[in-house]
Amino acid sequence: MAKGRRAAYSRWDGSQVGFELDAFDVFEEMTDDLLYHGDINAALRRMLQSGFHDRNGERLQGLREMLEKLRRSRRDRLEQYDLGGVYDDIAQELREVVDTERRSLEDLVREARESGDLRRREITEQVAQERQMQLDMLSPDLAGMVRDLQRYEFTSSEARQRFDELLDQLRQQLVQSYVNQMAGAMSNVSPEQMQRMKDMLAELNRMLEQRQRGEEPDFEGFMERYGDFFPENPRDLDELLEVMAQRMAAMQALLNSMTPEQRAQLQGLAEQLLEDMDLRWQVDQLGENLRSMFPDLGWNRRYDFTGQDPLSFAEAASMLQELGDIDQLENLLRGATNPGALAEVDLDRARDLLGDDAARSLERMAELARLLEEAGLIENKEGHLELTPRGIRRVGQNALSDLFRKMTDDQFGRHELQRTGVGHERDFDTKPYEFGDPFNLHIGRTIRNAIQRTGGGIPVALAPDDFEVERTEQLVRSSTVLMLDLSLSMPMRDNFLPAKKVAMALHALISSQFPRDYLGIVGFSEVARELKPEQLPEVSWDFVYGTNMQHAFQISRRLLARQSGTKQIIMITDGEPTAHITPSGDVFFNYPPVRETVDATLREVGRCTREGIRINTFMLDPTPHLRAFVEKLSELNRGRAFFTTPETLGDYVLVDFIEQRRQLLKGRRAS
């Protein structure tokens, strides 16, 4: 009986490594990018390109880094090797065969001379002279030399044996290269094996013809008969054909990469060695079928080898296969627009080409979209990723947390609200209960009063005088509209991301800490428009010129007219008003600002003031024109102006909002 697995558990002490990828950590990593560009798909794509650190601090390599490694790896190979070595190696071995034969002829002549037999000497010298002349007249090209030596009658048994072994080796290399190196079962190229090879190729071609006619080939039966030819152990016909196509494309790339002279020599050598016309026809037919089935495998690619190290024929075929794998992986990584596309990567091959770290990075990055979906942060809608409501809230929380981390403790303390009740806010103080008080009983102090009164004992007997309730104040409510400048100058001056982060943070703060408060958002450039909270993550700047504060104040005033409580507008901008809506409804734009635009904007400020709306302005990179305008705005409205920077904008806005909230609460208590 097999023993069951045993597992041991220990308390987490922080030293263990695990849980490397966390959806919320990944989401926080991409928050700034998501806020800046407003597209979760683009943010994920840029994260894949650049890489990132997991929660353990381990860096996951980005696709840009991997692509550079692949390009460098390809360049190193091309600058190191020379395809001419394919022929140098064969030519050198043929020369050694010829030299062995020449030495044998010289030995025969010497032995005949030493024998003292004149007739033997004459015949031997005549034969040796004829043979030496045949060797002198061998064709200079490899195919011709092989053909001439096949017809030559060797004197040396050693030379004949070496030549036959060389031919067998070359035949096997050629056969294996031309048929995808799948001939794992061909340890030799005997006539029987060659016939079996032809039968296998013929049946494979028939299977392809059956597939084209819509019939179902007998792949299992084929593998039972010829499975030993395929060490990859393909699971189905499609997998087998793809592997074969990749390798035949690599062989074609080898031919394409050779000079015309080298290519002619190889083709001539192949025709000389593979004399069986039926075999060549089957190979050519297979190549044509695979080329039509897999047209995108780079059948026309070629490589420019410029190095000095010679490659043997087998090494060259392997090198071209490796370069093909580099190309394929490079194309896949370059075209990966989302994490799911990385699931197509052959991790074992990626490990061979890029190393363990890159393969591990690819494996984990392929999980990103799935992790974010399972965490409920994104959803896939017809192949396009979108933020869920939970994801939108998380973006705001991340923005809020990021801004809070920049504040020192003495700048800001947690707001008094810990929980909300109908019509009341807690004051964190208690008092004896009086008739008419809200019955927000403080259990701990009530029981303590009873015990002090009775001296202890169980059960504790409560009396009305023991009741102690929490002090409460009537609920204060604030209604705010955030006016966000979306004009083209915001990204040009690097102000857009800080401003949008403040918008998300303010929304997260109000929705989580002050749920009874109202927050409206208005974006403005050439014209203004209301923005819903769910639109915020995807909001980007407008590719137009114009800062239409007048229209933005109109929309903000209309939004606040439907609200109660203290009303305010928070405006974040980096430019003075340069556009307004004319009485006819047209947009008027001019830079620098003209009096007509400034007056139209200030009239809206006056309407906001009469309706009790306070306007607080946060200026980024204030120009003299903007300063002058905001000073006039503040004079009319009695609001405040803050001259700030992208680095401190969040501090100013959030702290000011909280302080205003506190002042409201204190004012209500005093009354």
XYZ file of C-alpha atoms in Angstrom, residues 165 168-173 175-176 182-190 192-194 196-197 228-229:
25
model
C 31.858 5.847 -44.035
C 27.022 7.136 -45.138
C 27.528 9.974 -42.662
C 26.704 12.633 -45.271
C 23.645 10.732 -46.497
C 22.305 10.439 -42.980
C 22.901 14.152 -42.263
C 18.248 12.859 -44.998
C 17.754 14.004 -41.434
C 12.989 13.334 -37.499
C 14.867 10.258 -38.620
C 15.768 9.297 -35.104
C 15.339 5.646 -36.008
C 17.909 5.836 -38.824
C 21.192 4.951 -37.192
C 22.309 3.894 -40.683
C 21.098 4.469 -44.225
C 20.861 0.914 -45.429
C 16.026 -1.280 -46.076
C 16.004 1.861 -43.935
C 15.851 4.121 -46.970
C 11.130 2.461 -44.896
C 11.849 6.184 -44.939
C 10.323 5.600 -33.908
C 11.107 8.251 -36.549
